[in-house]
mmCIF file with all atom_site columns, C-alpha atoms in Angstrom:
data_model
loop_
_atom_site.group_PDB
_atom_site.id
_atom_site.type_symbol
_atom_site.label_atom_id
_atom_site.label_alt_id
_atom_site.label_comp_id
_atom_site.label_asym_id
_atom_site.label_entity_id
_atom_site.label_seq_id
_atom_site.pdbx_PDB_ins_code
_atom_site.Cartn_x
_atom_site.Cartn_y
_atom_site.Cartn_z
_atom_site.occupancy
_atom_site.B_iso_or_equiv
_atom_site.pdbx_formal_charge
_atom_site.auth_seq_id
_atom_site.auth_comp_id
_atom_site.auth_asym_id
_atom_site.auth_atom_id
_atom_site.pdbx_PDB_model_num
ATOM 1  C CA . MET C 1 1  ? -0.088  0.232   -0.065 1.00 72.00 ? 3  MET C CA 1
ATOM 2  C CA . GLY C 1 2  ? 1.381   3.507   -1.011 1.00 85.00 ? 4  GLY C CA 1
ATOM 3  C CA . GLU C 1 3  ? 1.903   6.241   1.414  1.00 85.00 ? 5  GLU C CA 1
ATOM 4  C CA . GLN C 1 4  ? -1.196  8.063   -0.560 1.00 82.00 ? 6  GLN C CA 1
ATOM 5  C CA . SER C 1 5  ? -3.395  5.338   0.227  1.00 83.00 ? 7  SER C CA 1
ATOM 6  C CA . ILE C 1 6  ? -2.316  4.971   3.773  1.00 86.00 ? 8  ILE C CA 1
ATOM 7  C CA . GLN C 1 7  ? -2.741  8.991   4.364  1.00 87.00 ? 9  GLN C CA 1
ATOM 8  C CA . LYS C 1 8  ? -6.561  8.282   2.792  1.00 86.00 ? 10 LYS C CA 1
ATOM 9  C CA . LEU C 1 9  ? -6.843  5.599   5.119  1.00 86.00 ? 11 LEU C CA 1
ATOM 10 C CA . GLU C 1 10 ? -5.810  7.466   8.367  1.00 90.00 ? 12 GLU C CA 1
ATOM 11 C CA . ARG C 1 11 ? -7.853  10.324  7.036  1.00 91.00 ? 13 ARG C CA 1
ATOM 12 C CA . ILE C 1 12 ? -10.954 8.471   6.996  1.00 89.00 ? 14 ILE C CA 1
ATOM 13 C CA . SER C 1 13 ? -10.307 6.759   10.134 1.00 88.00 ? 15 SER C CA 1
ATOM 14 C CA . ALA C 1 14 ? -9.889  10.554  11.678 1.00 91.00 ? 16 ALA C CA 1
ATOM 15 C CA . LEU C 1 15 ? -13.162 11.645  10.097 1.00 89.00 ? 17 LEU C CA 1
ATOM 16 C CA . VAL C 1 16 ? -15.183 8.460   11.565 1.00 87.00 ? 18 VAL C CA 1
ATOM 17 C CA . ASP C 1 17 ? -13.695 9.894   15.112 1.00 87.00 ? 19 ASP C CA 1
ATOM 18 C CA . GLY C 1 18 ? -14.601 13.333  14.445 1.00 89.00 ? 20 GLY C CA 1
ATOM 19 C CA . GLN C 1 19 ? -10.645 14.656  14.357 1.00 93.00 ? 21 GLN C CA 1
ATOM 20 C CA . LEU C 1 20 ? -9.974  16.404  11.450 1.00 91.00 ? 22 LEU C CA 1
ATOM 21 C CA . SER C 1 21 ? -9.176  20.151  10.887 1.00 92.00 ? 23 SER C CA 1
ATOM 22 C CA . GLU C 1 22 ? -11.572 21.756  8.296  1.00 89.00 ? 24 GLU C CA 1
ATOM 23 C CA . ASP C 1 23 ? -9.144  21.262  5.320  1.00 90.00 ? 25 ASP C CA 1
ATOM 24 C CA . GLU C 1 24 ? -8.601  17.820  6.225  1.00 91.00 ? 26 GLU C CA 1
ATOM 25 C CA . PHE C 1 25 ? -12.239 17.266  6.385  1.00 92.00 ? 27 PHE C CA 1
ATOM 26 C CA . SER C 1 26 ? -12.685 19.022  2.884  1.00 91.00 ? 28 SER C CA 1
ATOM 27 C CA . GLN C 1 27 ? -10.138 16.445  1.755  1.00 91.00 ? 29 GLN C CA 1
ATOM 28 C CA . ALA C 1 28 ? -11.709 13.284  3.281  1.00 91.00 ? 30 ALA C CA 1
ATOM 29 C CA . LEU C 1 29 ? -15.112 14.222  1.712  1.00 91.00 ? 31 LEU C CA 1
ATOM 30 C CA . ALA C 1 30 ? -13.409 14.406  -1.427 1.00 91.00 ? 32 ALA C CA 1
ATOM 31 C CA . ASP C 1 31 ? -11.552 10.922  -1.080 1.00 89.00 ? 33 ASP C CA 1
ATOM 32 C CA . LEU C 1 32 ? -15.208 9.541   -0.255 1.00 90.00 ? 34 LEU C CA 1
ATOM 33 C CA . GLU C 1 33 ? -16.579 11.088  -3.323 1.00 91.00 ? 35 GLU C CA 1
ATOM 34 C CA . SER C 1 34 ? -14.158 9.686   -5.453 1.00 91.00 ? 36 SER C CA 1
ATOM 35 C CA . SER C 1 35 ? -12.628 6.532   -4.381 1.00 89.00 ? 37 SER C CA 1
ATOM 36 C CA . PRO C 1 36 ? -14.571 3.572   -3.644 1.00 89.00 ? 38 PRO C CA 1
ATOM 37 C CA . GLU C 1 37 ? -11.955 1.844   -1.556 1.00 88.00 ? 39 GLU C CA 1
ATOM 38 C CA . SER C 1 38 ? -12.362 4.711   0.908  1.00 88.00 ? 40 SER C CA 1
ATOM 39 C CA . ARG C 1 39 ? -16.154 4.259   0.738  1.00 88.00 ? 41 ARG C CA 1
ATOM 40 C CA . ALA C 1 40 ? -15.375 0.519   1.634  1.00 87.00 ? 42 ALA C CA 1
ATOM 41 C CA . HIS C 1 41 ? -13.035 1.453   4.861  1.00 88.00 ? 43 HIS C CA 1
ATOM 42 C CA . TRP C 1 42 ? -15.653 4.251   5.687  1.00 87.00 ? 44 TRP C CA 1
ATOM 43 C CA . ASP C 1 43 ? -18.142 1.405   6.081  1.00 86.00 ? 45 ASP C CA 1
ATOM 44 C CA . THR C 1 44 ? -15.885 -1.210  7.395  1.00 85.00 ? 46 THR C CA 1
ATOM 45 C CA . TYR C 1 45 ? -15.077 1.564   10.203 1.00 85.00 ? 47 TYR C CA 1
ATOM 46 C CA . HIS C 1 46 ? -18.712 2.000   11.018 1.00 81.00 ? 48 HIS C CA 1
ATOM 47 C CA . LEU C 1 47 ? -19.588 -1.728  10.989 1.00 79.00 ? 49 LEU C CA 1
ATOM 48 C CA . LEU C 1 48 ? -16.434 -2.035  13.654 1.00 80.00 ? 50 LEU C CA 1
ATOM 49 C CA . GLY C 1 49 ? -17.797 0.533   15.751 1.00 78.00 ? 51 GLY C CA 1
ATOM 50 C CA . GLU C 1 50 ? -21.495 -0.522  15.667 1.00 76.00 ? 52 GLU C CA 1
ATOM 51 C CA . VAL C 1 51 ? -19.993 -4.173  16.796 1.00 73.00 ? 53 VAL C CA 1
ATOM 52 C CA . MET C 1 52 ? -18.176 -2.534  19.576 1.00 72.00 ? 54 MET C CA 1
ATOM 53 C CA . ARG C 1 53 ? -20.987 -0.705  20.831 1.00 71.00 ? 55 ARG C CA 1
ATOM 54 C CA . SER C 1 54 ? -23.829 -3.243  20.291 1.00 71.00 ? 56 SER C CA 1
ATOM 55 C CA . GLY C 1 55 ? -22.705 -6.462  20.851 1.00 64.00 ? 57 GLY C CA 1
ATOM 56 C CA . ARG C 1 56 ? -22.016 -9.589  18.883 1.00 57.00 ? 58 ARG C CA 1
ATOM 57 C CA . GLY C 1 57 ? -25.602 -10.475 17.934 1.00 57.00 ? 59 GLY C CA 1
ATOM 58 C CA . GLN C 1 58 ? -26.872 -6.973  16.773 1.00 59.00 ? 60 GLN C CA 1
ATOM 59 C CA . VAL C 1 59 ? -25.157 -6.225  13.600 1.00 58.00 ? 61 VAL C CA 1
ATOM 60 C CA . ARG C 1 60 ? -27.096 -4.489  11.042 1.00 60.00 ? 62 ARG C CA 1
ATOM 61 C CA . SER C 1 61 ? -26.988 -6.046  7.531  1.00 58.00 ? 63 SER C CA 1
ATOM 62 C CA . HIS C 1 62 ? -23.776 -6.357  5.908  1.00 59.00 ? 64 HIS C CA 1
ATOM 63 C CA . ASP C 1 63 ? -22.001 -8.884  3.995  1.00 64.00 ? 65 ASP C CA 1
ATOM 64 C CA . ALA C 1 64 ? -22.466 -12.118 6.250  1.00 68.00 ? 66 ALA C CA 1
ATOM 65 C CA . GLU C 1 65 ? -19.117 -13.936 5.220  1.00 73.00 ? 67 GLU C CA 1
ATOM 66 C CA . PHE C 1 66 ? -17.363 -10.615 6.388  1.00 69.00 ? 68 PHE C CA 1
ATOM 67 C CA . VAL C 1 67 ? -19.300 -10.011 9.609  1.00 64.00 ? 69 VAL C CA 1
ATOM 68 C CA . SER C 1 68 ? -18.747 -13.675 10.352 1.00 70.00 ? 70 SER C CA 1
ATOM 69 C CA . ARG C 1 69 ? -15.040 -13.068 9.740  1.00 71.00 ? 71 ARG C CA 1
ATOM 70 C CA . LEU C 1 70 ? -14.919 -9.895  11.928 1.00 65.00 ? 72 LEU C CA 1
ATOM 71 C CA . LEU C 1 71 ? -16.981 -11.352 14.919 1.00 66.00 ? 73 LEU C CA 1
ATOM 72 C CA . GLN C 1 72 ? -14.263 -14.366 15.034 1.00 70.00 ? 74 GLN C CA 1
ATOM 73 C CA . LYS C 1 73 ? -11.419 -11.730 15.593 1.00 68.00 ? 75 LYS C CA 1
ATOM 74 C CA . ILE C 1 74 ? -13.150 -9.763  17.954 1.00 65.00 ? 76 ILE C CA 1
ATOM 75 C CA . PRO C 1 75 ? -12.402 -11.400 21.745 1.00 59.00 ? 77 PRO C CA 1
ATOM 76 C CA . VAL C 1 76 ? -15.491 -12.210 23.919 1.00 56.00 ? 78 VAL C CA 1
ATOM 77 C CA . ASN C 1 77 ? -15.444 -10.524 27.506 1.00 51.00 ? 79 ASN C CA 1
#
């Protein structure tokens, strides 16, 4: 993965966390608009947050295989 791709992913993560300056916010929105990869990461970050907040059995509709793999990687308390 190239440096620009890593920077995009970090910007998307910071956007999800509400940690961007105005300029970074605009760039993150442009990345989301122009990049299917960025939109996929946006969705994944939100899915992770949803799983962490709501527990293993209450995940909204997503790709079942992806959710299954994700749940296997999350430790049970």
